[in-house]
């Protein structure tokens, strides 16, 4: 990843014209802190939303900048690092995880980490937290959405065959401020071969 070190604050400043009219600027934790800070400043000056993907717990702390991100996409351990509490990172329990997540997301909102946090939680799903806005227009019990992976991957070479439809439940998740939405599979997958790139794919889909 040494190539990322070649992206310096000066090189970002030289590319300022590229930020004009940008619909989205995405950075990851392989960039140096000073470079991330420069990206945020230029993005804010041009009203371009900037996202931060932490990559790992060790590199997540690089995303602690002077300005808020438009969105950060950590898992729970990475979120703890972004909050300066990496030592408190722990696996989320299958039962009782809600209080841990709510506390972390509310703290992220209070310290101005980002306008939105897309928290990935493995088999527990993901929570999208927004610091502003009212309650999401969802029924009290949530709403089911059906996705057809086979149709989405039809044009992708080498895509697996016979992937069944996925039913995702979206429901409100209590927040002190703003709004939290919890997304989860209605029926857990029978087997998982490899999760490499799952978080990156989620960020790419959200950006799309």
PDB file of C-alpha atoms in Angstrom:
ATOM      1  CA  UNK A   1       0.000   0.000   0.000  1.00  0.00           C
ATOM      2  CA  UNK A   2       3.040   2.284  -0.187  1.00  0.00           C
ATOM      3  CA  UNK A   3       1.625   3.810  -3.356  1.00  0.00           C
ATOM      4  CA  UNK A   4      -0.919   5.653  -1.210  1.00  0.00           C
ATOM      5  CA  UNK A   5       1.927   7.548   0.450  1.00  0.00           C
ATOM      6  CA  UNK A   6       2.557   9.198  -2.916  1.00  0.00           C
ATOM      7  CA  UNK A   7      -0.808  10.947  -2.561  1.00  0.00           C
ATOM      8  CA  UNK A   8       0.247  13.954  -0.494  1.00  0.00           C
ATOM      9  CA  UNK A   9      -1.650  17.047   0.676  1.00  0.00           C
ATOM     10  CA  UNK A  10       0.193  19.008  -2.015  1.00  0.00           C
ATOM     11  CA  UNK A  11      -0.896  16.622  -4.771  1.00  0.00           C
ATOM     12  CA  UNK A  12      -4.485  16.833  -3.558  1.00  0.00           C
ATOM     13  CA  UNK A  13      -4.282  20.621  -3.611  1.00  0.00           C
ATOM     14  CA  UNK A  14      -2.894  20.530  -7.148  1.00  0.00           C
ATOM     15  CA  UNK A  15      -5.893  18.437  -8.209  1.00  0.00           C
ATOM     16  CA  UNK A  16      -8.383  20.944  -6.776  1.00  0.00           C
ATOM     17  CA  UNK A  17     -10.055  21.445 -10.154  1.00  0.00           C
ATOM     18  CA  UNK A  18     -11.033  17.759 -10.164  1.00  0.00           C
ATOM     19  CA  UNK A  19     -13.181  18.332  -7.081  1.00  0.00           C
ATOM     20  CA  UNK A  20     -15.387  20.876  -8.828  1.00  0.00           C
ATOM     21  CA  UNK A  21     -18.725  19.335  -9.661  1.00  0.00           C
ATOM     22  CA  UNK A  22     -17.785  16.017  -8.040  1.00  0.00           C
ATOM     23  CA  UNK A  23     -20.837  14.105  -6.913  1.00  0.00           C
ATOM     24  CA  UNK A  24     -18.817  12.175  -4.351  1.00  0.00           C
ATOM     25  CA  UNK A  25     -15.247  11.924  -3.024  1.00  0.00           C
ATOM     26  CA  UNK A  26     -14.276   8.581  -1.462  1.00  0.00           C
ATOM     27  CA  UNK A  27     -11.129   8.063   0.649  1.00  0.00           C
ATOM     28  CA  UNK A  28      -9.851   5.113   2.621  1.00  0.00           C
ATOM     29  CA  UNK A  29      -7.588   4.661   5.606  1.00  0.00           C
ATOM     30  CA  UNK A  30      -4.520   3.906   3.507  1.00  0.00           C
ATOM     31  CA  UNK A  31      -4.112   7.647   2.926  1.00  0.00           C
ATOM     32  CA  UNK A  32      -2.052   9.624   5.429  1.00  0.00           C
ATOM     33  CA  UNK A  33      -3.884  11.811   8.011  1.00  0.00           C
ATOM     34  CA  UNK A  34      -2.647  15.089   6.512  1.00  0.00           C
ATOM     35  CA  UNK A  35      -3.855  14.008   3.080  1.00  0.00           C
ATOM     36  CA  UNK A  36      -7.280  13.077   4.424  1.00  0.00           C
ATOM     37  CA  UNK A  37      -7.476  16.457   6.146  1.00  0.00           C
ATOM     38  CA  UNK A  38      -6.681  18.230   2.866  1.00  0.00           C
ATOM     39  CA  UNK A  39      -9.290  16.196   0.983  1.00  0.00           C
ATOM     40  CA  UNK A  40     -11.915  17.116   3.562  1.00  0.00           C
ATOM     41  CA  UNK A  41     -11.083  20.816   3.394  1.00  0.00           C
ATOM     42  CA  UNK A  42     -11.222  20.914  -0.400  1.00  0.00           C
ATOM     43  CA  UNK A  43     -14.411  18.871  -0.507  1.00  0.00           C
ATOM     44  CA  UNK A  44     -16.095  21.143   2.033  1.00  0.00           C
ATOM     45  CA  UNK A  45     -15.031  24.262   0.130  1.00  0.00           C
ATOM     46  CA  UNK A  46     -16.737  22.930  -3.003  1.00  0.00           C
ATOM     47  CA  UNK A  47     -19.707  21.293  -1.224  1.00  0.00           C
ATOM     48  CA  UNK A  48     -18.626  17.858  -2.440  1.00  0.00           C
ATOM     49  CA  UNK A  49     -19.605  15.049  -0.025  1.00  0.00           C
ATOM     50  CA  UNK A  50     -16.549  13.139   1.232  1.00  0.00           C
ATOM     51  CA  UNK A  51     -16.709   9.540   2.478  1.00  0.00           C
ATOM     52  CA  UNK A  52     -14.175   7.661   4.591  1.00  0.00           C
ATOM     53  CA  UNK A  53     -13.724   3.877   4.569  1.00  0.00           C
ATOM     54  CA  UNK A  54     -11.497   2.983   7.572  1.00  0.00           C
ATOM     55  CA  UNK A  55      -9.996  -0.245   6.109  1.00  0.00           C
ATOM     56  CA  UNK A  56      -8.797  -1.520   9.510  1.00  0.00           C
ATOM     57  CA  UNK A  57      -8.759  -0.693  13.210  1.00  0.00           C
ATOM     58  CA  UNK A  58      -5.115   0.393  12.995  1.00  0.00           C
ATOM     59  CA  UNK A  59      -5.797   2.841  10.161  1.00  0.00           C
ATOM     60  CA  UNK A  60      -9.265   3.968  11.229  1.00  0.00           C
ATOM     61  CA  UNK A  61      -7.833   6.614  13.559  1.00  0.00           C
ATOM     62  CA  UNK A  62      -6.492   8.476  10.528  1.00  0.00           C
ATOM     63  CA  UNK A  63     -10.069   9.507   9.822  1.00  0.00           C
ATOM     64  CA  UNK A  64     -10.291  11.617  12.996  1.00  0.00           C
ATOM     65  CA  UNK A  65     -10.204  15.005  11.260  1.00  0.00           C
ATOM     66  CA  UNK A  66     -11.065  18.611  12.085  1.00  0.00           C
ATOM     67  CA  UNK A  67     -14.143  18.590   9.847  1.00  0.00           C
ATOM     68  CA  UNK A  68     -16.958  16.033   9.774  1.00  0.00           C
ATOM     69  CA  UNK A  69     -17.137  13.499   6.971  1.00  0.00           C
ATOM     70  CA  UNK A  70     -20.320  13.193   4.984  1.00  0.00           C
ATOM     71  CA  UNK A  71     -20.214   9.436   5.688  1.00  0.00           C
ATOM     72  CA  UNK A  72     -17.913   6.939   7.386  1.00  0.00           C
ATOM     73  CA  UNK A  73     -18.340   3.186   6.948  1.00  0.00           C
ATOM     74  CA  UNK A  74     -16.699   1.352   9.870  1.00  0.00           C
ATOM     75  CA  UNK A  75     -17.415  -1.920  11.567  1.00  0.00           C
ATOM     76  CA  UNK A  76     -17.864  -1.705  15.343  1.00  0.00           C
ATOM     77  CA  UNK A  77     -14.150  -2.056  16.178  1.00  0.00           C
ATOM     78  CA  UNK A  78     -13.225   0.601  13.612  1.00  0.00           C
ATOM     79  CA  UNK A  79     -15.903   2.924  14.989  1.00  0.00           C
ATOM     80  CA  UNK A  80     -14.371   2.580  18.450  1.00  0.00           C
ATOM     81  CA  UNK A  81     -11.006   3.568  16.956  1.00  0.00           C
ATOM     82  CA  UNK A  82     -12.571   6.562  15.200  1.00  0.00           C
ATOM     83  CA  UNK A  83     -13.934   7.647  18.568  1.00  0.00           C
ATOM     84  CA  UNK A  84     -10.475   7.351  20.133  1.00  0.00           C
ATOM     85  CA  UNK A  85     -11.427   4.253  22.114  1.00  0.00           C
ATOM     86  CA  UNK A  86      -9.747   1.455  20.188  1.00  0.00           C
ATOM     87  CA  UNK A  87      -8.957  -0.327  23.457  1.00  0.00           C
ATOM     88  CA  UNK A  88     -12.698  -0.831  24.007  1.00  0.00           C
ATOM     89  CA  UNK A  89     -13.210  -2.651  20.713  1.00  0.00           C
ATOM     90  CA  UNK A  90     -15.044  -5.940  21.168  1.00  0.00           C
ATOM     91  CA  UNK A  91     -17.091  -8.412  19.194  1.00  0.00           C
ATOM     92  CA  UNK A  92     -20.768  -7.541  19.244  1.00  0.00           C
ATOM     93  CA  UNK A  93     -22.760 -10.180  21.145  1.00  0.00           C
ATOM     94  CA  UNK A  94     -25.705 -11.880  19.443  1.00  0.00           C
ATOM     95  CA  UNK A  95     -27.909 -10.647  22.288  1.00  0.00           C
ATOM     96  CA  UNK A  96     -27.744  -7.206  23.883  1.00  0.00           C
ATOM     97  CA  UNK A  97     -25.691  -5.550  21.137  1.00  0.00           C
ATOM     98  CA  UNK A  98     -28.244  -2.781  20.658  1.00  0.00           C
ATOM     99  CA  UNK A  99     -27.147  -0.732  23.680  1.00  0.00           C
ATOM    100  CA  UNK A 100     -23.479  -0.894  22.640  1.00  0.00           C
ATOM    101  CA  UNK A 101     -24.245   0.233  19.099  1.00  0.00           C
ATOM    102  CA  UNK A 102     -26.650   2.962  20.166  1.00  0.00           C
ATOM    103  CA  UNK A 103     -24.104   4.409  22.609  1.00  0.00           C
ATOM    104  CA  UNK A 104     -21.338   4.428  19.984  1.00  0.00           C
ATOM    105  CA  UNK A 105     -23.504   5.986  17.269  1.00  0.00           C
ATOM    106  CA  UNK A 106     -24.860   8.652  19.590  1.00  0.00           C
ATOM    107  CA  UNK A 107     -21.295   9.498  20.645  1.00  0.00           C
ATOM    108  CA  UNK A 108     -20.239   9.730  16.988  1.00  0.00           C
ATOM    109  CA  UNK A 109     -23.062  12.205  16.416  1.00  0.00           C
ATOM    110  CA  UNK A 110     -22.223  14.268  19.504  1.00  0.00           C
ATOM    111  CA  UNK A 111     -18.530  14.667  18.601  1.00  0.00           C
ATOM    112  CA  UNK A 112     -19.279  15.550  14.975  1.00  0.00           C
ATOM    113  CA  UNK A 113     -17.480  12.578  13.431  1.00  0.00           C
ATOM    114  CA  UNK A 114     -19.719  12.440  10.363  1.00  0.00           C
ATOM    115  CA  UNK A 115     -23.144  13.391   9.102  1.00  0.00           C
ATOM    116  CA  UNK A 116     -23.823   9.712   8.414  1.00  0.00           C
ATOM    117  CA  UNK A 117     -22.359   6.494   9.809  1.00  0.00           C
ATOM    118  CA  UNK A 118     -22.838   3.243   7.903  1.00  0.00           C
ATOM    119  CA  UNK A 119     -21.997   0.689  10.591  1.00  0.00           C
ATOM    120  CA  UNK A 120     -21.442  -2.870   9.405  1.00  0.00           C
ATOM    121  CA  UNK A 121     -22.089  -5.654  11.909  1.00  0.00           C
ATOM    122  CA  UNK A 122     -21.500  -8.915  10.046  1.00  0.00           C
ATOM    123  CA  UNK A 123     -24.401 -11.364  10.442  1.00  0.00           C
ATOM    124  CA  UNK A 124     -26.306  -8.765  12.494  1.00  0.00           C
ATOM    125  CA  UNK A 125     -26.649  -6.559   9.411  1.00  0.00           C
ATOM    126  CA  UNK A 126     -25.870  -2.859   9.173  1.00  0.00           C
ATOM    127  CA  UNK A 127     -27.107   0.383  10.727  1.00  0.00           C
ATOM    128  CA  UNK A 128     -27.272   3.670   8.833  1.00  0.00           C
ATOM    129  CA  UNK A 129     -27.133   6.578  11.277  1.00  0.00           C
ATOM    130  CA  UNK A 130     -27.991  10.144  10.233  1.00  0.00           C
ATOM    131  CA  UNK A 131     -27.341  13.089  12.541  1.00  0.00           C
ATOM    132  CA  UNK A 132     -30.097  15.230  11.040  1.00  0.00           C
ATOM    133  CA  UNK A 133     -33.605  14.623   9.805  1.00  0.00           C
ATOM    134  CA  UNK A 134     -36.644  13.150  11.454  1.00  0.00           C
ATOM    135  CA  UNK A 135     -37.914   9.621  11.697  1.00  0.00           C
ATOM    136  CA  UNK A 136     -37.672   7.461   8.578  1.00  0.00           C
ATOM    137  CA  UNK A 137     -40.997   6.915   6.777  1.00  0.00           C
ATOM    138  CA  UNK A 138     -41.274   3.276   7.790  1.00  0.00           C
ATOM    139  CA  UNK A 139     -44.169   1.400   9.386  1.00  0.00           C
ATOM    140  CA  UNK A 140     -43.776   0.550  13.060  1.00  0.00           C
ATOM    141  CA  UNK A 141     -42.724  -3.027  12.338  1.00  0.00           C
ATOM    142  CA  UNK A 142     -40.315  -2.121   9.569  1.00  0.00           C
ATOM    143  CA  UNK A 143     -40.444  -2.911   5.875  1.00  0.00           C
ATOM    144  CA  UNK A 144     -39.206  -5.870   3.850  1.00  0.00           C
ATOM    145  CA  UNK A 145     -37.345  -5.346   0.564  1.00  0.00           C
ATOM    146  CA  UNK A 146     -36.576  -8.108  -1.926  1.00  0.00           C
ATOM    147  CA  UNK A 147     -33.332  -8.051  -3.922  1.00  0.00           C
ATOM    148  CA  UNK A 148     -32.580 -10.384  -6.831  1.00  0.00           C
ATOM    149  CA  UNK A 149     -28.771 -10.852  -6.906  1.00  0.00           C
ATOM    150  CA  UNK A 150     -28.976 -12.987 -10.054  1.00  0.00           C
ATOM    151  CA  UNK A 151     -30.587 -10.120 -11.960  1.00  0.00           C
ATOM    152  CA  UNK A 152     -28.145  -7.571 -10.548  1.00  0.00           C
ATOM    153  CA  UNK A 153     -25.150  -9.728 -11.530  1.00  0.00           C
ATOM    154  CA  UNK A 154     -26.453 -10.792 -14.932  1.00  0.00           C
ATOM    155  CA  UNK A 155     -23.929  -8.645 -16.821  1.00  0.00           C
ATOM    156  CA  UNK A 156     -20.994  -9.500 -14.554  1.00  0.00           C
ATOM    157  CA  UNK A 157     -18.623 -12.056 -16.000  1.00  0.00           C
ATOM    158  CA  UNK A 158     -17.995 -15.065 -13.785  1.00  0.00           C
ATOM    159  CA  UNK A 159     -20.883 -14.223 -11.447  1.00  0.00           C
ATOM    160  CA  UNK A 160     -22.201 -17.223  -9.490  1.00  0.00           C
ATOM    161  CA  UNK A 161     -25.363 -18.893 -10.713  1.00  0.00           C
ATOM    162  CA  UNK A 162     -28.482 -19.735  -8.762  1.00  0.00           C
ATOM    163  CA  UNK A 163     -28.154 -17.051  -6.085  1.00  0.00           C
ATOM    164  CA  UNK A 164     -31.560 -16.904  -4.376  1.00  0.00           C
ATOM    165  CA  UNK A 165     -33.414 -13.628  -3.757  1.00  0.00           C
ATOM    166  CA  UNK A 166     -32.504 -11.849  -0.531  1.00  0.00           C
ATOM    167  CA  UNK A 167     -35.181 -10.402   1.734  1.00  0.00           C
ATOM    168  CA  UNK A 168     -33.863  -7.452   3.752  1.00  0.00           C
ATOM    169  CA  UNK A 169     -35.789  -5.926   6.649  1.00  0.00           C
ATOM    170  CA  UNK A 170     -35.375  -2.179   7.300  1.00  0.00           C
ATOM    171  CA  UNK A 171     -36.578  -0.865  10.638  1.00  0.00           C
ATOM    172  CA  UNK A 172     -36.083   2.136  12.880  1.00  0.00           C
ATOM    173  CA  UNK A 173     -33.482   1.904  15.620  1.00  0.00           C
ATOM    174  CA  UNK A 174     -33.870   4.258  18.589  1.00  0.00           C
ATOM    175  CA  UNK A 175     -31.575   7.299  18.488  1.00  0.00           C
ATOM    176  CA  UNK A 176     -30.935  10.191  20.886  1.00  0.00           C
ATOM    177  CA  UNK A 177     -30.631  12.538  17.915  1.00  0.00           C
ATOM    178  CA  UNK A 178     -31.203  12.114  14.209  1.00  0.00           C
ATOM    179  CA  UNK A 179     -32.249   8.716  12.917  1.00  0.00           C
ATOM    180  CA  UNK A 180     -30.856   5.168  12.938  1.00  0.00           C
ATOM    181  CA  UNK A 181     -32.031   2.552  10.414  1.00  0.00           C
ATOM    182  CA  UNK A 182     -31.205  -1.123  10.923  1.00  0.00           C
ATOM    183  CA  UNK A 183     -30.937  -3.353   7.846  1.00  0.00           C
ATOM    184  CA  UNK A 184     -30.752  -7.136   8.234  1.00  0.00           C
ATOM    185  CA  UNK A 185     -31.492 -10.326   6.351  1.00  0.00           C
ATOM    186  CA  UNK A 186     -34.873 -11.778   7.249  1.00  0.00           C
ATOM    187  CA  UNK A 187     -33.389 -15.258   6.906  1.00  0.00           C
ATOM    188  CA  UNK A 188     -29.698 -15.794   7.715  1.00  0.00           C
ATOM    189  CA  UNK A 189     -27.592 -17.345   4.970  1.00  0.00           C
ATOM    190  CA  UNK A 190     -27.233 -21.113   5.254  1.00  0.00           C
ATOM    191  CA  UNK A 191     -23.499 -20.916   4.592  1.00  0.00           C
ATOM    192  CA  UNK A 192     -20.855 -18.261   3.960  1.00  0.00           C
ATOM    193  CA  UNK A 193     -17.699 -19.110   2.008  1.00  0.00           C
ATOM    194  CA  UNK A 194     -15.827 -15.819   2.106  1.00  0.00           C
ATOM    195  CA  UNK A 195     -16.610 -12.292   3.328  1.00  0.00           C
ATOM    196  CA  UNK A 196     -13.592 -10.634   1.696  1.00  0.00           C
ATOM    197  CA  UNK A 197     -14.686  -7.377   0.120  1.00  0.00           C
ATOM    198  CA  UNK A 198     -18.162  -7.427   1.642  1.00  0.00           C
ATOM    199  CA  UNK A 199     -17.736  -4.038   3.310  1.00  0.00           C
ATOM    200  CA  UNK A 200     -16.236  -2.516   0.166  1.00  0.00           C
ATOM    201  CA  UNK A 201     -19.152  -3.870  -1.868  1.00  0.00           C
ATOM    202  CA  UNK A 202     -21.612  -2.293   0.565  1.00  0.00           C
ATOM    203  CA  UNK A 203     -19.901   1.094   0.275  1.00  0.00           C
ATOM    204  CA  UNK A 204     -19.836   0.801  -3.522  1.00  0.00           C
ATOM    205  CA  UNK A 205     -23.527  -0.048  -3.578  1.00  0.00           C
ATOM    206  CA  UNK A 206     -24.350   2.865  -1.288  1.00  0.00           C
ATOM    207  CA  UNK A 207     -22.348   5.210  -3.502  1.00  0.00           C
ATOM    208  CA  UNK A 208     -24.083   3.885  -6.602  1.00  0.00           C
TER     209      UNK A 208
END
